[in-house]
Amino acid sequence: MTTFAAFGLEEDGLVLIPGTEYRVRQGALAPFLELSEKAKSAGYELRVESAYRSFDRQLSIWNRKATGKLKLLDANGAPFKELPKDEEVLMRSILLWSALPGGSRHHFGTELDVVDGKSVPEGYEVELTEQECDGMFAPFHKWLSEQIETQNSCGFERVFVSGRGKIQPERWHISHRPSAFELEKLFDPKALRKVYEKADLELKSAILDNFDELMHDYVYPYFVEK
Ligand SMILES: [Zn+2]
């Protein structure tokens, strides 16, 4: 693996999670399947909503949000009527809910968004919100917290918890820490800056002008070390 693996620009070593369309790094698959078995024994069904995501996929999300083609939500979760005119304000508004291309932990292939498939009502479309975690998925999250606290979660932990960086808490997002650590070690901000300079990236100048701060607020707080 090279530094580009940490940005979702190198897909060697990714494997499909059986029965899904989602991929993870080889080393995270067996622990995930083990965690799924544990969940099953406890009466839950670990359903994957997202796993590996490529740089290009995140770039497409970013660019569509920056140009109003994809709905942009404010801090309260209400859609903006009009996009902020100031590039920096717009950039920070997108960052409330979406990661920078190259800056998403989903590029690592060691991160998954999960829900309890058994608790999803028929026809309901999962949104991945706090309300769902407090509602239909509350028993599942209580169980998951217990597994993490007692180190029975096969190496998985939550990373988007309050008191770290500027990303909102995401209970559904779990990280296979031993595998993620390998990707974190490969993450080279100088290489990412070069990728940005060449990429067809909306709000590029605002991103490059604030690059170090963005790394400090949205990337490094979630690393095991650094
Ligand atoms: Zn996630």
Tab-separated table of C-alpha atoms and ligand atoms in Angstrom:
chain	number	residue	atom	x	y	z
A	1	MET	CA	0.000	0.000	0.000
A	2	THR	CA	1.101	3.548	-0.705
A	3	THR	CA	-0.020	6.868	0.743
A	4	PHE	CA	-2.722	6.946	-1.962
A	5	ALA	CA	-4.521	4.049	-0.264
A	6	ALA	CA	-5.337	6.453	2.575
A	7	PHE	CA	-7.094	8.795	0.096
A	8	GLY	CA	-9.259	6.186	-1.633
A	9	LEU	CA	-6.995	6.218	-4.679
A	10	GLU	CA	-5.644	2.676	-4.425
A	11	GLU	CA	-8.033	-0.254	-4.384
A	12	ASP	CA	-5.638	-3.222	-4.139
A	13	GLY	CA	-6.411	-5.403	-1.148
A	14	LEU	CA	-10.092	-4.541	-0.917
A	15	VAL	CA	-12.513	-7.463	-0.640
A	16	LEU	CA	-16.289	-7.713	-0.897
A	17	ILE	CA	-18.230	-8.312	2.286
A	18	PRO	CA	-20.168	-11.506	1.423
A	19	GLY	CA	-23.791	-10.853	0.577
A	20	THR	CA	-23.274	-7.101	0.132
A	21	GLU	CA	-22.038	-4.675	-2.497
A	22	TYR	CA	-19.573	-3.156	-0.004
A	23	ARG	CA	-15.821	-3.588	0.210
A	24	VAL	CA	-13.347	-3.468	3.088
A	25	ARG	CA	-9.603	-4.102	3.438
A	26	GLN	CA	-8.734	-7.765	3.709
A	27	GLY	CA	-7.616	-7.454	7.331
A	28	ALA	CA	-10.917	-5.984	8.484
A	29	LEU	CA	-13.143	-8.651	6.910
A	30	ALA	CA	-12.691	-11.563	9.344
A	31	PRO	CA	-13.103	-9.318	12.423
A	32	PHE	CA	-16.238	-7.824	10.877
A	33	LEU	CA	-17.725	-11.253	10.171
A	34	GLU	CA	-16.905	-12.247	13.744
A	35	LEU	CA	-18.657	-9.151	15.066
A	36	SER	CA	-21.642	-9.977	12.833
A	37	GLU	CA	-21.837	-13.437	14.413
A	38	LYS	CA	-21.772	-11.926	17.891
A	39	ALA	CA	-24.542	-9.535	16.902
A	40	LYS	CA	-26.564	-12.421	15.519
A	41	SER	CA	-26.193	-14.365	18.778
A	42	ALA	CA	-27.444	-11.302	20.637
A	43	GLY	CA	-30.508	-11.061	18.392
A	44	TYR	CA	-29.328	-8.316	16.022
A	45	GLU	CA	-28.452	-8.228	12.349
A	46	LEU	CA	-25.376	-6.162	11.550
A	47	ARG	CA	-26.399	-4.461	8.312
A	48	VAL	CA	-23.826	-2.455	6.348
A	49	GLU	CA	-24.966	0.924	5.043
A	50	SER	CA	-21.526	2.027	3.834
A	51	ALA	CA	-17.933	0.787	3.899
A	52	TYR	CA	-15.060	1.589	1.503
A	53	ARG	CA	-15.577	4.733	-0.549
A	54	SER	CA	-13.262	5.908	-3.341
A	55	PHE	CA	-11.782	9.387	-3.706
A	56	ASP	CA	-13.842	9.907	-6.866
A	57	ARG	CA	-17.086	9.011	-5.103
A	58	GLN	CA	-16.349	11.471	-2.276
A	59	LEU	CA	-15.250	14.083	-4.832
A	60	SER	CA	-18.587	13.690	-6.619
A	61	ILE	CA	-20.514	14.146	-3.345
A	62	TRP	CA	-18.395	17.191	-2.491
A	63	ASN	CA	-18.732	18.854	-5.888
A	64	ARG	CA	-22.489	18.247	-6.089
A	65	LYS	CA	-23.006	19.731	-2.628
A	66	ALA	CA	-20.849	22.742	-3.518
A	67	THR	CA	-22.891	23.392	-6.653
A	68	GLY	CA	-26.320	22.759	-5.137
A	69	LYS	CA	-26.967	19.570	-7.094
A	70	LEU	CA	-27.098	17.596	-3.858
A	71	LYS	CA	-29.120	18.823	-0.875
A	72	LEU	CA	-27.031	20.756	1.639
A	73	LEU	CA	-28.199	20.776	5.266
A	74	ASP	CA	-27.496	23.345	7.971
A	75	ALA	CA	-26.381	22.498	11.521
A	76	ASN	CA	-29.991	21.736	12.484
A	77	GLY	CA	-30.449	19.365	9.574
A	78	ALA	CA	-32.691	21.739	7.620
A	79	PRO	CA	-31.923	22.284	3.915
A	80	PHE	CA	-30.381	25.635	2.922
A	81	LYS	CA	-32.803	27.720	0.842
A	82	GLU	CA	-29.877	29.402	-0.834
A	83	LEU	CA	-26.252	28.256	-0.838
A	84	PRO	CA	-23.852	30.486	1.152
A	85	LYS	CA	-22.139	32.907	-1.265
A	86	ASP	CA	-18.831	32.979	0.590
A	87	GLU	CA	-16.629	30.042	-0.447
A	88	GLU	CA	-15.269	29.467	3.034
A	89	VAL	CA	-18.721	29.526	4.627
A	90	LEU	CA	-19.974	27.115	1.988
A	91	MET	CA	-16.986	24.829	2.564
A	92	ARG	CA	-17.625	24.704	6.298
A	93	SER	CA	-21.320	24.057	5.726
A	94	ILE	CA	-20.504	21.017	3.610
A	95	LEU	CA	-18.015	19.826	6.221
A	96	LEU	CA	-20.796	19.663	8.834
A	97	TRP	CA	-22.091	16.505	7.163
A	98	SER	CA	-19.583	15.437	4.520
A	99	ALA	CA	-15.861	14.774	4.530
A	100	LEU	CA	-13.345	16.257	2.129
A	101	PRO	CA	-12.403	13.971	-0.744
A	102	GLY	CA	-9.234	12.259	0.455
A	103	GLY	CA	-10.130	13.166	4.033
A	104	SER	CA	-12.889	10.631	4.662
A	105	ARG	CA	-12.086	7.690	6.894
A	106	HIS	CA	-14.230	5.604	4.546
A	107	HIS	CA	-11.303	5.746	2.087
A	108	PHE	CA	-9.345	3.520	4.471
A	109	GLY	CA	-11.597	0.507	3.874
A	110	THR	CA	-11.447	-0.139	7.598
A	111	GLU	CA	-14.591	1.835	8.468
A	112	LEU	CA	-18.234	0.826	8.262
A	113	ASP	CA	-21.588	2.444	8.855
A	114	VAL	CA	-23.837	-0.160	10.439
A	115	VAL	CA	-27.396	-0.506	11.668
A	116	ASP	CA	-29.477	-3.319	13.097
A	117	GLY	CA	-31.230	-4.696	10.030
A	118	LYS	CA	-33.826	-6.414	12.219
A	119	SER	CA	-35.082	-3.087	13.607
A	120	VAL	CA	-35.635	-1.412	10.250
A	121	PRO	CA	-39.382	-1.192	9.557
A	122	GLU	CA	-40.478	-2.464	6.172
A	123	GLY	CA	-40.128	0.187	3.494
A	124	TYR	CA	-38.164	2.502	5.788
A	125	GLU	CA	-35.070	4.080	4.274
A	126	VAL	CA	-32.216	4.359	6.757
A	127	GLU	CA	-30.828	7.909	6.994
A	128	LEU	CA	-28.094	7.452	9.611
A	129	THR	CA	-29.207	10.075	12.116
A	130	GLU	CA	-28.981	10.566	15.873
A	131	GLN	CA	-32.762	10.220	16.037
A	132	GLU	CA	-32.574	6.701	14.631
A	133	CYS	CA	-29.838	5.805	17.131
A	134	ASP	CA	-32.039	7.021	19.989
A	135	GLY	CA	-35.102	5.387	18.483
A	136	MET	CA	-35.323	2.138	16.531
A	137	PHE	CA	-31.612	1.335	16.904
A	138	ALA	CA	-31.274	2.218	20.615
A	139	PRO	CA	-31.120	-1.401	21.894
A	140	PHE	CA	-28.532	-2.263	19.229
A	141	HIS	CA	-26.343	0.713	20.126
A	142	LYS	CA	-26.553	-0.121	23.814
A	143	TRP	CA	-25.369	-3.641	22.981
A	144	LEU	CA	-22.595	-2.317	20.695
A	145	SER	CA	-21.395	0.124	23.381
A	146	GLU	CA	-21.179	-2.749	25.859
A	147	GLN	CA	-19.110	-4.826	23.430
A	148	ILE	CA	-16.733	-1.905	22.829
A	149	GLU	CA	-16.389	-1.078	26.526
A	150	THR	CA	-15.588	-4.677	27.449
A	151	GLN	CA	-13.245	-5.128	24.447
A	152	ASN	CA	-15.507	-7.727	22.909
A	153	SER	CA	-15.972	-5.849	19.648
A	154	CYS	CA	-13.309	-7.694	17.573
A	155	GLY	CA	-11.116	-4.582	17.341
A	156	PHE	CA	-13.932	-2.251	16.271
A	157	GLU	CA	-14.497	1.057	18.009
A	158	ARG	CA	-16.426	4.251	17.441
A	159	VAL	CA	-14.220	7.164	16.381
A	160	PHE	CA	-16.656	10.016	15.748
A	161	VAL	CA	-17.391	10.710	19.385
A	162	SER	CA	-17.775	14.107	21.027
A	163	GLY	CA	-14.714	15.884	22.365
A	164	ARG	CA	-12.355	14.948	19.515
A	165	GLY	CA	-12.554	17.019	16.333
A	166	LYS	CA	-15.253	18.972	14.502
A	167	ILE	CA	-17.127	16.021	12.993
A	168	GLN	CA	-20.525	15.380	14.566
A	169	PRO	CA	-20.817	12.212	16.669
A	170	GLU	CA	-21.744	9.204	14.520
A	171	ARG	CA	-22.659	6.170	16.579
A	172	TRP	CA	-23.218	4.071	13.470
A	173	HIS	CA	-19.659	4.549	12.231
A	174	ILE	CA	-17.257	1.863	13.445
A	175	SER	CA	-13.541	1.596	12.761
A	176	HIS	CA	-11.422	-1.528	12.837
A	177	ARG	CA	-8.654	0.116	14.836
A	178	PRO	CA	-5.748	-2.266	14.152
A	179	SER	CA	-6.359	-2.025	10.370
A	180	ALA	CA	-7.122	1.699	10.429
A	181	PHE	CA	-3.850	2.402	12.229
A	182	GLU	CA	-1.952	1.045	9.202
A	183	LEU	CA	-3.792	3.470	6.906
A	184	GLU	CA	-3.315	6.386	9.294
A	185	LYS	CA	0.429	5.790	9.164
A	186	LEU	CA	0.293	6.090	5.357
A	187	PHE	CA	-1.686	9.351	5.423
A	188	ASP	CA	0.597	12.095	4.094
A	189	PRO	CA	-0.992	15.560	4.008
A	190	LYS	CA	1.633	16.882	1.573
A	191	ALA	CA	0.642	14.207	-0.929
A	192	LEU	CA	-3.044	15.059	-0.433
A	193	ARG	CA	-2.342	18.727	-1.118
A	194	LYS	CA	-0.750	17.737	-4.416
A	195	VAL	CA	-3.775	15.598	-5.278
A	196	TYR	CA	-6.042	18.614	-4.624
A	197	GLU	CA	-3.930	20.897	-6.794
A	198	LYS	CA	-4.541	18.599	-9.774
A	199	ALA	CA	-8.135	17.556	-8.985
A	200	ASP	CA	-11.329	18.952	-10.472
A	201	LEU	CA	-12.373	20.082	-6.992
A	202	GLU	CA	-14.995	22.715	-6.130
A	203	LEU	CA	-13.947	25.333	-3.519
A	204	LYS	CA	-10.323	24.415	-4.198
A	205	SER	CA	-8.837	27.755	-3.165
A	206	ALA	CA	-10.800	27.828	0.120
A	207	ILE	CA	-9.627	24.281	0.854
A	208	LEU	CA	-5.978	24.994	0.032
A	209	ASP	CA	-5.997	28.294	1.976
A	210	ASN	CA	-7.254	26.482	5.089
A	211	PHE	CA	-5.586	23.146	4.469
A	212	ASP	CA	-3.630	22.750	7.729
A	213	GLU	CA	-6.600	23.783	9.842
A	214	LEU	CA	-8.869	21.335	8.011
A	215	MET	CA	-6.441	18.476	8.677
A	216	HIS	CA	-6.227	19.548	12.311
A	217	ASP	CA	-10.015	19.720	12.806
A	218	TYR	CA	-11.393	16.964	10.572
A	219	VAL	CA	-8.696	14.338	10.074
A	220	TYR	CA	-6.086	14.019	12.811
A	221	PRO	CA	-8.390	14.115	15.878
A	222	TYR	CA	-9.689	10.688	14.866
A	223	PHE	CA	-6.311	9.014	14.471
A	224	VAL	CA	-5.093	6.562	17.087
A	225	GLU	CA	-1.826	8.494	17.378
A	226	LYS	CA	-0.464	11.820	16.072
B	1	ZN	ZN	-19.233	6.520	8.312
